[in-house]
Amino acid sequence: MLDFPDNETTTFWVGTKEGNVYQANRYDRAGAKAGLDQQDIYKGHAGRVMRLRFHPLAGPVDFSDLFLVASVDRMVKLWRAKSLAKPSTTAHTIPPVYSFDEVDDYVYDAKWHLAHPAVFGTADSSGKFDSWNSNNDTEVSAVTTNVGMGRTINKLEWDHKDGRHAALGCSDGKLYTYDIGDIVIPGESEWTGLQKTSCGDGQQ
């Protein structure tokens, strides 16, 4: 799985079956060669990466360097991407900022909300959809819903109109839609709150 930060077309991040994440460049750029950058290893997962999603670029604070990684190790981790202007010359490990590990099974998807900077959703193979607010709690999700009678939920999309609805693709061939209410309406302090939350020191 791979993803580009918003407004970026040359550099992307890719997850591997070993659970590591690497930066990759389509072309030579700013002292970095085209191809996979194996000097910076985003290490923290113990199983295959199923989804990698960057924060959408919107609002008064730029969080476009934050990305979520969902894995079969039953965890979702938050990383801050290393600056593109500072390529490494020696190998080193970049730990996650946070680990969200109160998930029942393989995590197939994780996606930031489009309006609330600190909210994201996760979908797992037990059929559970969780909505998290990382400003309020990094250990327990804000909303949990069991979907599809235990069948795998492998795709999550937020409604682009009002953001209150999540569409969930299930292995039973059905699409489920849920209204998760007012928790996705951001307050005035949400952006500065996520600024503080995302300045972690590599908590595992």
mmCIF file of C-alpha atoms in Angstrom:
data_model
loop_
_atom_site.group_PDB
_atom_site.id
_atom_site.type_symbol
_atom_site.label_atom_id
_atom_site.label_comp_id
_atom_site.label_asym_id
_atom_site.label_seq_id
_atom_site.Cartn_x
_atom_site.Cartn_y
_atom_site.Cartn_z
ATOM 1 C CA MET A 1 0.000 0.000 0.000
ATOM 2 C CA LEU A 2 1.170 3.533 -0.748
ATOM 3 C CA ASP A 3 -0.002 7.119 -0.550
ATOM 4 C CA PHE A 4 1.130 10.588 -1.576
ATOM 5 C CA PRO A 5 0.867 13.598 0.741
ATOM 6 C CA ASP A 6 -1.586 16.181 -0.596
ATOM 7 C CA ASN A 7 -0.074 18.516 -3.204
ATOM 8 C CA GLU A 8 2.839 16.091 -3.661
ATOM 9 C CA THR A 9 3.323 14.207 -6.935
ATOM 10 C CA THR A 10 6.957 13.131 -6.799
ATOM 11 C CA THR A 11 7.507 11.596 -3.359
ATOM 12 C CA PHE A 12 5.309 8.937 -1.773
ATOM 13 C CA TRP A 13 5.411 6.502 1.152
ATOM 14 C CA VAL A 14 4.943 2.753 0.788
ATOM 15 C CA GLY A 15 4.167 0.000 3.310
ATOM 16 C CA THR A 16 5.619 -3.507 3.090
ATOM 17 C CA LYS A 17 4.555 -7.016 4.034
ATOM 18 C CA GLU A 18 7.174 -6.947 6.824
ATOM 19 C CA GLY A 19 5.378 -3.987 8.395
ATOM 20 C CA ASN A 20 7.928 -1.281 7.613
ATOM 21 C CA VAL A 21 7.222 1.957 5.731
ATOM 22 C CA TYR A 22 9.653 3.670 3.356
ATOM 23 C CA GLN A 23 9.776 6.913 1.456
ATOM 24 C CA ALA A 24 10.169 6.592 -2.310
ATOM 25 C CA ASN A 25 10.943 9.132 -5.017
ATOM 26 C CA ARG A 26 9.774 8.979 -8.608
ATOM 27 C CA TYR A 27 12.707 11.172 -9.718
ATOM 28 C CA ASP A 28 15.989 12.490 -8.329
ATOM 29 C CA ARG A 29 15.127 15.340 -6.006
ATOM 30 C CA ALA A 30 16.794 17.599 -3.411
ATOM 31 C CA GLY A 31 19.800 15.357 -2.962
ATOM 32 C CA ALA A 32 17.687 12.178 -2.867
ATOM 33 C CA LYS A 33 17.910 9.580 -5.623
ATOM 34 C CA ALA A 34 14.937 8.128 -7.462
ATOM 35 C CA GLY A 35 13.635 4.871 -5.994
ATOM 36 C CA LEU A 36 13.207 3.564 -2.455
ATOM 37 C CA ASP A 37 14.961 5.441 0.349
ATOM 38 C CA GLN A 38 16.242 2.638 2.582
ATOM 39 C CA GLN A 39 18.052 4.992 4.968
ATOM 40 C CA ASP A 40 14.879 6.090 6.787
ATOM 41 C CA ILE A 41 12.879 3.112 8.105
ATOM 42 C CA TYR A 42 9.480 3.825 9.634
ATOM 43 C CA LYS A 43 9.450 0.833 11.935
ATOM 44 C CA GLY A 44 6.750 -0.138 14.407
ATOM 45 C CA HIS A 45 4.420 -2.740 12.903
ATOM 46 C CA ALA A 46 4.927 -6.494 13.245
ATOM 47 C CA GLY A 47 2.819 -7.506 10.236
ATOM 48 C CA ARG A 48 1.808 -6.591 6.697
ATOM 49 C CA VAL A 49 0.742 -3.003 6.051
ATOM 50 C CA MET A 50 -2.831 -2.987 4.739
ATOM 51 C CA ARG A 51 -3.379 0.757 4.326
ATOM 52 C CA LEU A 52 -1.373 3.978 4.495
ATOM 53 C CA ARG A 53 -3.221 7.295 4.519
ATOM 54 C CA PHE A 54 -1.871 10.852 4.769
ATOM 55 C CA HIS A 55 -3.764 13.592 6.563
ATOM 56 C CA PRO A 56 -5.796 15.741 4.148
ATOM 57 C CA LEU A 57 -4.378 19.212 3.603
ATOM 58 C CA ALA A 58 -7.051 21.601 4.921
ATOM 59 C CA GLY A 59 -7.553 24.068 7.779
ATOM 60 C CA PRO A 60 -5.455 26.613 9.683
ATOM 61 C CA VAL A 61 -2.639 24.141 10.506
ATOM 62 C CA ASP A 62 -0.827 21.999 7.945
ATOM 63 C CA PHE A 63 -0.909 18.348 9.037
ATOM 64 C CA SER A 64 -0.036 16.963 5.602
ATOM 65 C CA ASP A 65 3.088 15.280 7.034
ATOM 66 C CA LEU A 66 1.000 13.041 9.346
ATOM 67 C CA PHE A 67 0.029 9.590 8.139
ATOM 68 C CA LEU A 68 -1.825 6.588 9.548
ATOM 69 C CA VAL A 69 -0.780 2.989 8.918
ATOM 70 C CA ALA A 70 -3.156 0.042 9.379
ATOM 71 C CA SER A 71 -1.726 -3.464 9.728
ATOM 72 C CA VAL A 72 -2.552 -7.122 10.242
ATOM 73 C CA ASP A 73 -0.801 -6.852 13.615
ATOM 74 C CA ARG A 74 -4.133 -5.417 14.881
ATOM 75 C CA MET A 75 -2.777 -1.917 15.331
ATOM 76 C CA VAL A 76 -2.975 1.490 13.695
ATOM 77 C CA LYS A 77 0.022 3.751 14.091
ATOM 78 C CA LEU A 78 0.521 7.461 13.542
ATOM 79 C CA TRP A 79 3.740 8.773 12.015
ATOM 80 C CA ARG A 80 5.125 12.150 11.096
ATOM 81 C CA ALA A 81 6.890 12.012 7.733
ATOM 82 C CA LYS A 82 10.470 13.146 7.675
ATOM 83 C CA SER A 83 11.185 16.412 5.849
ATOM 84 C CA LEU A 84 11.816 15.943 2.136
ATOM 85 C CA ALA A 85 14.513 18.607 2.321
ATOM 86 C CA LYS A 86 16.677 16.537 4.696
ATOM 87 C CA PRO A 87 17.547 13.175 3.115
ATOM 88 C CA SER A 88 19.477 10.873 5.447
ATOM 89 C CA THR A 89 22.995 9.689 4.683
ATOM 90 C CA THR A 90 22.996 6.852 7.227
ATOM 91 C CA ALA A 91 20.307 4.326 8.125
ATOM 92 C CA HIS A 92 18.106 5.051 11.111
ATOM 93 C CA THR A 93 14.681 4.081 12.442
ATOM 94 C CA ILE A 94 11.778 6.517 12.760
ATOM 95 C CA PRO A 95 9.353 5.396 15.508
ATOM 96 C CA PRO A 96 5.616 6.143 15.428
ATOM 97 C CA VAL A 97 4.171 9.094 17.328
ATOM 98 C CA TYR A 98 1.269 6.979 18.654
ATOM 99 C CA SER A 99 -0.081 3.453 18.545
ATOM 100 C CA PHE A 100 -3.820 2.802 18.531
ATOM 101 C CA ASP A 101 -4.054 -0.857 19.496
ATOM 102 C CA GLU A 102 -7.552 -1.416 20.913
ATOM 103 C CA VAL A 103 -8.608 -3.265 17.751
ATOM 104 C CA ASP A 104 -10.045 -6.788 17.686
ATOM 105 C CA ASP A 105 -8.544 -8.118 14.456
ATOM 106 C CA TYR A 106 -6.580 -7.358 11.293
ATOM 107 C CA VAL A 107 -7.017 -3.673 10.415
ATOM 108 C CA TYR A 108 -7.813 -3.318 6.729
ATOM 109 C CA ASP A 109 -8.364 0.419 6.490
ATOM 110 C CA ALA A 110 -7.776 3.664 8.369
ATOM 111 C CA LYS A 111 -8.764 7.070 7.038
ATOM 112 C CA TRP A 112 -8.689 10.618 8.363
ATOM 113 C CA HIS A 113 -11.957 12.512 8.497
ATOM 114 C CA LEU A 114 -12.246 15.262 5.882
ATOM 115 C CA ALA A 115 -13.406 18.054 8.233
ATOM 116 C CA HIS A 116 -12.347 17.189 11.789
ATOM 117 C CA PRO A 117 -8.527 17.194 11.961
ATOM 118 C CA ALA A 118 -8.230 14.716 14.856
ATOM 119 C CA VAL A 119 -10.896 12.186 13.839
ATOM 120 C CA PHE A 120 -10.177 9.061 11.825
ATOM 121 C CA GLY A 121 -11.955 5.784 11.231
ATOM 122 C CA THR A 122 -10.730 2.186 11.179
ATOM 123 C CA ALA A 123 -12.219 -0.971 9.680
ATOM 124 C CA ASP A 124 -11.145 -4.484 10.641
ATOM 125 C CA SER A 125 -11.596 -8.122 9.672
ATOM 126 C CA SER A 126 -13.943 -8.844 12.598
ATOM 127 C CA GLY A 127 -16.505 -6.534 10.981
ATOM 128 C CA LYS A 128 -15.935 -3.627 13.361
ATOM 129 C CA PHE A 129 -15.886 0.063 12.439
ATOM 130 C CA ASP A 130 -14.253 2.407 14.966
ATOM 131 C CA SER A 131 -14.190 6.182 14.952
ATOM 132 C CA TRP A 132 -11.326 7.742 16.918
ATOM 133 C CA ASN A 133 -10.716 11.271 18.165
ATOM 134 C CA SER A 134 -7.001 11.450 18.902
ATOM 135 C CA ASN A 135 -7.396 14.770 20.756
ATOM 136 C CA ASN A 136 -9.659 13.120 23.339
ATOM 137 C CA ASP A 137 -8.314 9.576 23.685
ATOM 138 C CA THR A 138 -5.529 7.594 22.030
ATOM 139 C CA GLU A 139 -6.410 4.342 23.792
ATOM 140 C CA VAL A 140 -10.157 3.918 23.265
ATOM 141 C CA SER A 141 -12.221 4.750 20.178
ATOM 142 C CA ALA A 142 -15.040 7.290 20.443
ATOM 143 C CA VAL A 143 -17.599 5.163 18.562
ATOM 144 C CA THR A 144 -17.627 1.414 17.826
ATOM 145 C CA THR A 145 -20.071 -0.306 15.493
ATOM 146 C CA ASN A 146 -20.269 -3.978 14.518
ATOM 147 C CA VAL A 147 -21.036 -4.327 10.821
ATOM 148 C CA GLY A 148 -21.941 -7.244 8.548
ATOM 149 C CA MET A 149 -22.302 -9.883 11.279
ATOM 150 C CA GLY A 150 -18.590 -10.474 11.734
ATOM 151 C CA ARG A 151 -17.603 -10.309 8.077
ATOM 152 C CA THR A 152 -14.504 -8.364 7.060
ATOM 153 C CA ILE A 153 -14.814 -4.611 6.536
ATOM 154 C CA ASN A 154 -12.037 -3.763 4.107
ATOM 155 C CA LYS A 155 -12.815 -0.275 2.822
ATOM 156 C CA LEU A 156 -13.805 2.998 4.487
ATOM 157 C CA GLU A 157 -14.813 6.318 2.937
ATOM 158 C CA TRP A 158 -16.171 9.473 4.568
ATOM 159 C CA ASP A 159 -19.077 11.429 3.098
ATOM 160 C CA HIS A 160 -17.693 14.490 1.294
ATOM 161 C CA LYS A 161 -20.894 16.501 1.815
ATOM 162 C CA ASP A 162 -21.332 16.767 5.589
ATOM 163 C CA GLY A 163 -18.810 14.254 6.960
ATOM 164 C CA ARG A 164 -21.366 12.713 9.334
ATOM 165 C CA HIS A 165 -21.619 9.506 7.333
ATOM 166 C CA ALA A 166 -19.135 6.713 6.745
ATOM 167 C CA ALA A 167 -19.473 4.217 3.894
ATOM 168 C CA LEU A 168 -18.066 0.752 4.646
ATOM 169 C CA GLY A 169 -17.324 -1.952 2.083
ATOM 170 C CA CYS A 170 -17.886 -5.476 3.423
ATOM 171 C CA SER A 171 -16.761 -8.921 2.279
ATOM 172 C CA ASP A 172 -20.427 -9.967 2.061
ATOM 173 C CA GLY A 173 -20.656 -7.790 -1.069
ATOM 174 C CA LYS A 174 -22.704 -5.081 0.632
ATOM 175 C CA LEU A 175 -22.057 -1.418 1.308
ATOM 176 C CA TYR A 176 -23.030 -0.153 4.764
ATOM 177 C CA THR A 177 -23.566 3.511 5.621
ATOM 178 C CA TYR A 178 -23.492 4.876 9.173
ATOM 179 C CA ASP A 179 -24.319 8.273 10.656
ATOM 180 C CA ILE A 180 -21.833 8.821 13.494
ATOM 181 C CA GLY A 181 -23.331 12.089 14.687
ATOM 182 C CA ASP A 182 -21.812 15.288 15.995
ATOM 183 C CA ILE A 183 -18.402 13.929 17.005
ATOM 184 C CA VAL A 184 -17.125 14.878 13.545
ATOM 185 C CA ILE A 185 -18.018 18.567 13.989
ATOM 186 C CA PRO A 186 -14.723 20.246 14.911
ATOM 187 C CA GLY A 187 -14.505 22.749 17.756
ATOM 188 C CA GLU A 188 -12.302 25.835 17.632
ATOM 189 C CA SER A 189 -9.468 24.160 19.540
ATOM 190 C CA GLU A 190 -9.234 20.943 17.509
ATOM 191 C CA TRP A 191 -6.427 22.114 15.239
ATOM 192 C CA THR A 192 -4.197 23.327 18.077
ATOM 193 C CA GLY A 193 -5.143 20.177 19.996
ATOM 194 C CA LEU A 194 -3.864 17.925 17.245
ATOM 195 C CA GLN A 195 -0.734 20.059 17.045
ATOM 196 C CA LYS A 196 0.033 19.086 20.644
ATOM 197 C CA THR A 197 -1.035 15.460 20.197
ATOM 198 C CA SER A 198 1.129 14.944 17.121
ATOM 199 C CA CYS A 199 4.280 16.233 18.805
ATOM 200 C CA GLY A 200 4.780 12.906 20.582
ATOM 201 C CA ASP A 201 8.182 11.496 21.387
ATOM 202 C CA GLY A 202 7.861 8.175 19.649
ATOM 203 C CA GLN A 203 5.387 6.524 21.999
ATOM 204 C CA GLN A 204 4.975 2.850 21.112
#
